[in-house]
Amino acid sequence: MKPCNFLIMDEPANHLGTLAKESLKTALEEFEGTVLLVSHEEAFYCEWTQKVINIVPNEYEAIKKRLMSDYNAVANLEA
């Protein structure tokens, strides 16, 4: 298995007990890459995430515009 620095996780804390959630949270806090996480449990991710994007019905265009603005700002820093 090759090492990776990008994880995509959809509701990883679902159906986990308290100890398993804490172990997963600790592992993700220590992960040295990027995590794209979908979760409805704010208590699970609020302490260790650097950026949260809330997707609200009928606001897709506003979210897309904000994400593109963030992307362009980072691209300009790297240029």
XYZ file of N, CA, C and O in Angstrom:
316
model
N 0.822 -1.158 0.000
C 0.000 0.000 0.000
C 0.882 1.242 0.000
O 1.830 1.334 0.755
N 0.556 2.200 -0.845
C 1.320 3.440 -0.909
C 0.822 4.432 0.140
O -0.375 4.499 0.407
N 1.733 5.206 0.712
C 1.296 6.239 1.658
C 0.462 7.293 0.918
O 0.653 7.523 -0.266
N -0.450 7.909 1.637
C -1.257 8.962 1.019
C -1.266 10.186 1.927
O -0.943 10.106 3.099
N -1.639 11.314 1.342
C -1.762 12.528 2.140
C -3.116 13.197 1.933
O -3.288 14.367 2.214
N -4.096 12.446 1.410
C -5.435 12.974 1.171
C -6.461 11.894 1.484
O -6.431 10.816 0.897
N -7.334 12.175 2.428
C -8.381 11.233 2.808
C -9.746 11.835 2.491
O -9.977 13.021 2.745
N -10.643 11.028 1.962
C -12.033 11.428 1.751
C -12.871 10.520 2.639
O -12.814 9.301 2.506
N -13.628 11.127 3.539
C -14.398 10.338 4.501
C -15.836 10.846 4.547
O -16.079 12.039 4.707
N -16.779 9.927 4.420
C -18.201 10.255 4.474
C -18.797 9.670 5.746
O -18.921 8.458 5.886
N -19.123 10.547 6.685
C -19.709 10.148 7.968
C -18.909 9.035 8.663
O -19.454 7.992 9.023
N -17.606 9.256 8.891
C -16.788 8.185 9.462
C -17.121 7.843 10.904
O -16.796 6.752 11.369
N -17.770 8.743 11.622
C -18.062 8.489 13.030
C -19.411 7.787 13.243
O -19.727 7.414 14.369
N -20.167 7.622 12.167
C -21.451 6.931 12.305
C -21.237 5.523 12.839
O -20.316 4.829 12.446
N -22.085 5.114 13.733
C -22.103 3.750 14.269
C -20.856 3.403 15.092
O -20.588 2.232 15.311
N -20.100 4.418 15.502
C -18.938 4.155 16.359
C -19.292 4.490 17.801
O -20.012 5.452 18.072
N -18.732 3.726 18.703
C -18.882 4.025 20.117
C -17.977 5.180 20.512
O -17.158 5.655 19.720
N -18.108 5.611 21.737
C -17.348 6.765 22.228
C -15.842 6.568 22.113
O -15.124 7.455 21.627
N -15.330 5.412 22.533
C -13.880 5.173 22.475
C -13.378 5.113 21.033
O -12.310 5.656 20.724
N -14.146 4.494 20.158
C -13.738 4.413 18.750
C -13.734 5.791 18.114
O -12.833 6.129 17.334
N -14.728 6.630 18.438
C -14.771 7.998 17.914
C -13.558 8.791 18.378
O -12.944 9.521 17.602
N -13.223 8.657 19.643
C -12.053 9.375 20.177
C -10.763 8.908 19.503
O -9.885 9.715 19.203
N -10.642 7.612 19.263
C -9.456 7.077 18.584
C -9.368 7.601 17.155
O -8.289 8.001 16.691
N -10.487 7.608 16.452
C -10.513 8.125 15.080
C -10.183 9.605 15.068
O -9.391 10.066 14.240
N -10.765 10.346 15.979
C -10.507 11.784 16.077
C -9.021 12.055 16.319
O -8.416 12.909 15.664
N -8.422 11.312 17.215
C -6.983 11.470 17.495
C -6.150 11.156 16.263
O -5.218 11.889 15.921
N -6.494 10.082 15.575
C -5.757 9.712 14.356
C -5.875 10.791 13.296
O -4.888 11.130 12.626
N -7.058 11.361 13.129
C -7.240 12.409 12.128
C -6.542 13.703 12.530
O -6.012 14.420 11.673
N -6.513 13.998 13.830
C -5.778 15.173 14.304
C -4.290 15.048 13.994
O -3.620 16.034 13.689
N -3.760 13.838 14.069
C -2.333 13.603 13.855
C -1.979 13.367 12.386
O -0.802 13.371 12.030
N -2.975 13.186 11.544
C -2.750 12.943 10.115
C -2.107 14.171 9.496
O -2.554 15.297 9.682
N -1.026 13.980 8.747
C -0.260 15.092 8.200
C -0.687 15.492 6.792
O 0.029 16.205 6.110
N -1.850 15.078 6.382
C -2.330 15.428 5.052
C -3.641 16.196 5.135
O -3.959 16.823 6.130
N -4.385 16.120 4.063
C -5.668 16.803 3.937
C -6.792 15.798 4.142
O -6.723 14.681 3.652
N -7.820 16.221 4.863
C -8.997 15.382 5.085
C -10.216 16.126 4.544
O -10.486 17.257 4.950
N -10.911 15.492 3.623
C -12.205 15.990 3.157
C -13.241 15.147 3.873
O -13.318 13.935 3.662
N -14.000 15.782 4.739
C -14.882 15.071 5.650
C -16.319 15.546 5.482
O -16.582 16.740 5.447
N -17.217 14.602 5.370
C -18.653 14.894 5.411
C -19.147 14.372 6.748
O -18.967 13.195 7.061
N -19.729 15.269 7.549
C -20.198 14.849 8.863
C -21.297 15.781 9.351
O -21.262 16.989 9.099
N -22.259 15.204 10.053
C -23.302 15.983 10.689
C -23.015 16.158 12.179
O -23.768 16.796 12.883
N -21.922 15.594 12.637
C -21.568 15.646 14.058
C -20.517 16.709 14.309
O -19.317 16.441 14.299
N -20.959 17.918 14.557
C -20.027 19.020 14.777
C -19.094 18.759 15.956
O -17.915 19.128 15.919
N -19.579 18.104 16.969
C -18.740 17.802 18.129
C -17.556 16.916 17.754
O -16.514 16.959 18.403
N -17.701 16.123 16.701
C -16.619 15.240 16.270
C -15.488 16.023 15.599
O -14.319 15.735 15.797
N -15.819 17.036 14.806
C -14.793 17.691 13.996
C -14.443 19.125 14.400
O -13.426 19.658 13.946
N -15.224 19.757 15.248
C -15.040 21.196 15.484
C -13.699 21.556 16.124
O -13.203 22.659 15.917
N -13.085 20.655 16.850
C -11.832 20.977 17.551
C -10.590 20.833 16.682
O -9.545 21.371 17.020
N -10.662 20.112 15.571
C -9.433 19.843 14.824
C -9.471 20.286 13.369
O -8.457 20.221 12.683
N -10.596 20.752 12.888
C -10.654 21.187 11.491
C -10.146 22.615 11.350
O -10.243 23.426 12.268
N -9.592 22.912 10.184
C -9.115 24.260 9.911
C -10.130 25.064 9.102
O -10.127 26.279 9.137
N -10.981 24.380 8.350
C -11.974 25.065 7.534
C -13.214 24.196 7.449
O -13.120 22.999 7.229
N -14.363 24.830 7.637
C -15.642 24.128 7.554
C -16.492 24.825 6.497
O -16.615 26.049 6.494
N -17.044 24.036 5.612
C -17.960 24.568 4.602
C -19.314 23.918 4.846
O -19.453 22.703 4.727
N -20.276 24.723 5.223
C -21.630 24.230 5.440
C -22.399 24.328 4.132
O -22.487 25.398 3.544
N -22.949 23.220 3.695
C -23.728 23.189 2.459
C -25.201 23.312 2.841
O -25.727 22.471 3.567
N -25.812 24.347 2.362
C -27.208 24.637 2.660
C -28.007 24.542 1.363
O -27.542 25.017 0.323
N -29.190 23.937 1.395
C -29.995 23.851 0.171
C -30.165 25.225 -0.492
O -30.318 26.231 0.189
N -30.116 25.235 -1.801
C -30.321 26.435 -2.621
C -29.206 27.469 -2.507
O -29.391 28.610 -2.903
N -28.068 27.104 -1.959
C -26.951 28.048 -1.857
C -25.706 27.537 -2.588
O -24.603 27.974 -2.314
N -25.886 26.646 -3.528
C -24.760 26.060 -4.235
C -23.897 27.111 -4.932
O -22.679 27.084 -4.839
N -24.518 28.053 -5.639
C -23.749 29.055 -6.387
C -22.896 29.916 -5.460
O -21.758 30.233 -5.783
N -23.421 30.291 -4.312
C -22.651 31.097 -3.355
C -21.463 30.304 -2.824
O -20.358 30.833 -2.681
N -21.672 29.031 -2.532
C -20.592 28.177 -2.041
C -19.534 28.003 -3.121
O -18.335 28.115 -2.865
N -19.966 27.752 -4.349
C -19.034 27.582 -5.475
C -18.182 28.836 -5.656
O -16.966 28.748 -5.821
N -18.789 29.999 -5.582
C -18.060 31.258 -5.741
C -17.017 31.427 -4.635
O -15.880 31.803 -4.884
N -17.410 31.113 -3.395
C -16.481 31.241 -2.265
C -15.315 30.262 -2.403
O -14.156 30.604 -2.162
N -15.602 29.021 -2.810
C -14.534 28.036 -2.984
C -13.574 28.445 -4.087
O -12.359 28.299 -3.959
N -14.098 28.962 -5.189
C -13.233 29.396 -6.289
C -12.372 30.583 -5.859
O -11.210 30.674 -6.226
N -12.923 31.462 -5.054
C -12.160 32.592 -4.538
C -11.010 32.105 -3.660
O -9.875 32.574 -3.779
N -11.291 31.139 -2.788
C -10.242 30.555 -1.939
C -9.177 29.881 -2.787
O -7.982 30.038 -2.552
N -9.604 29.110 -3.791
C -8.672 28.408 -4.671
C -7.774 29.409 -5.397
O -6.558 29.236 -5.455
N -8.362 30.471 -5.940
C -7.579 31.466 -6.677
C -6.594 32.182 -5.768
O -5.476 32.487 -6.170
N -6.978 32.444 -4.521
C -6.074 33.097 -3.573
C -4.863 32.221 -3.295
O -3.723 32.696 -3.277
N -5.083 30.917 -3.105
C -3.973 29.993 -2.858
C -3.104 29.863 -4.113
O -1.882 29.880 -4.026
N -3.717 29.780 -5.278
C -2.959 29.664 -6.526
C -2.079 30.883 -6.734
O -0.931 30.766 -7.175
N -2.569 32.067 -6.378
C -1.783 33.286 -6.524
C -0.617 33.319 -5.539
O 0.444 33.855 -5.853
N -0.798 32.743 -4.358
C 0.293 32.685 -3.378
C 1.411 31.766 -3.856
O 2.579 32.021 -3.586
N 1.041 30.694 -4.538
C 2.027 29.717 -4.984
C 2.746 30.145 -6.268
O 3.782 29.612 -6.597
N 2.190 31.121 -6.966
C 2.777 31.565 -8.250
C 3.998 32.417 -8.040
O 4.318 32.927 -7.064
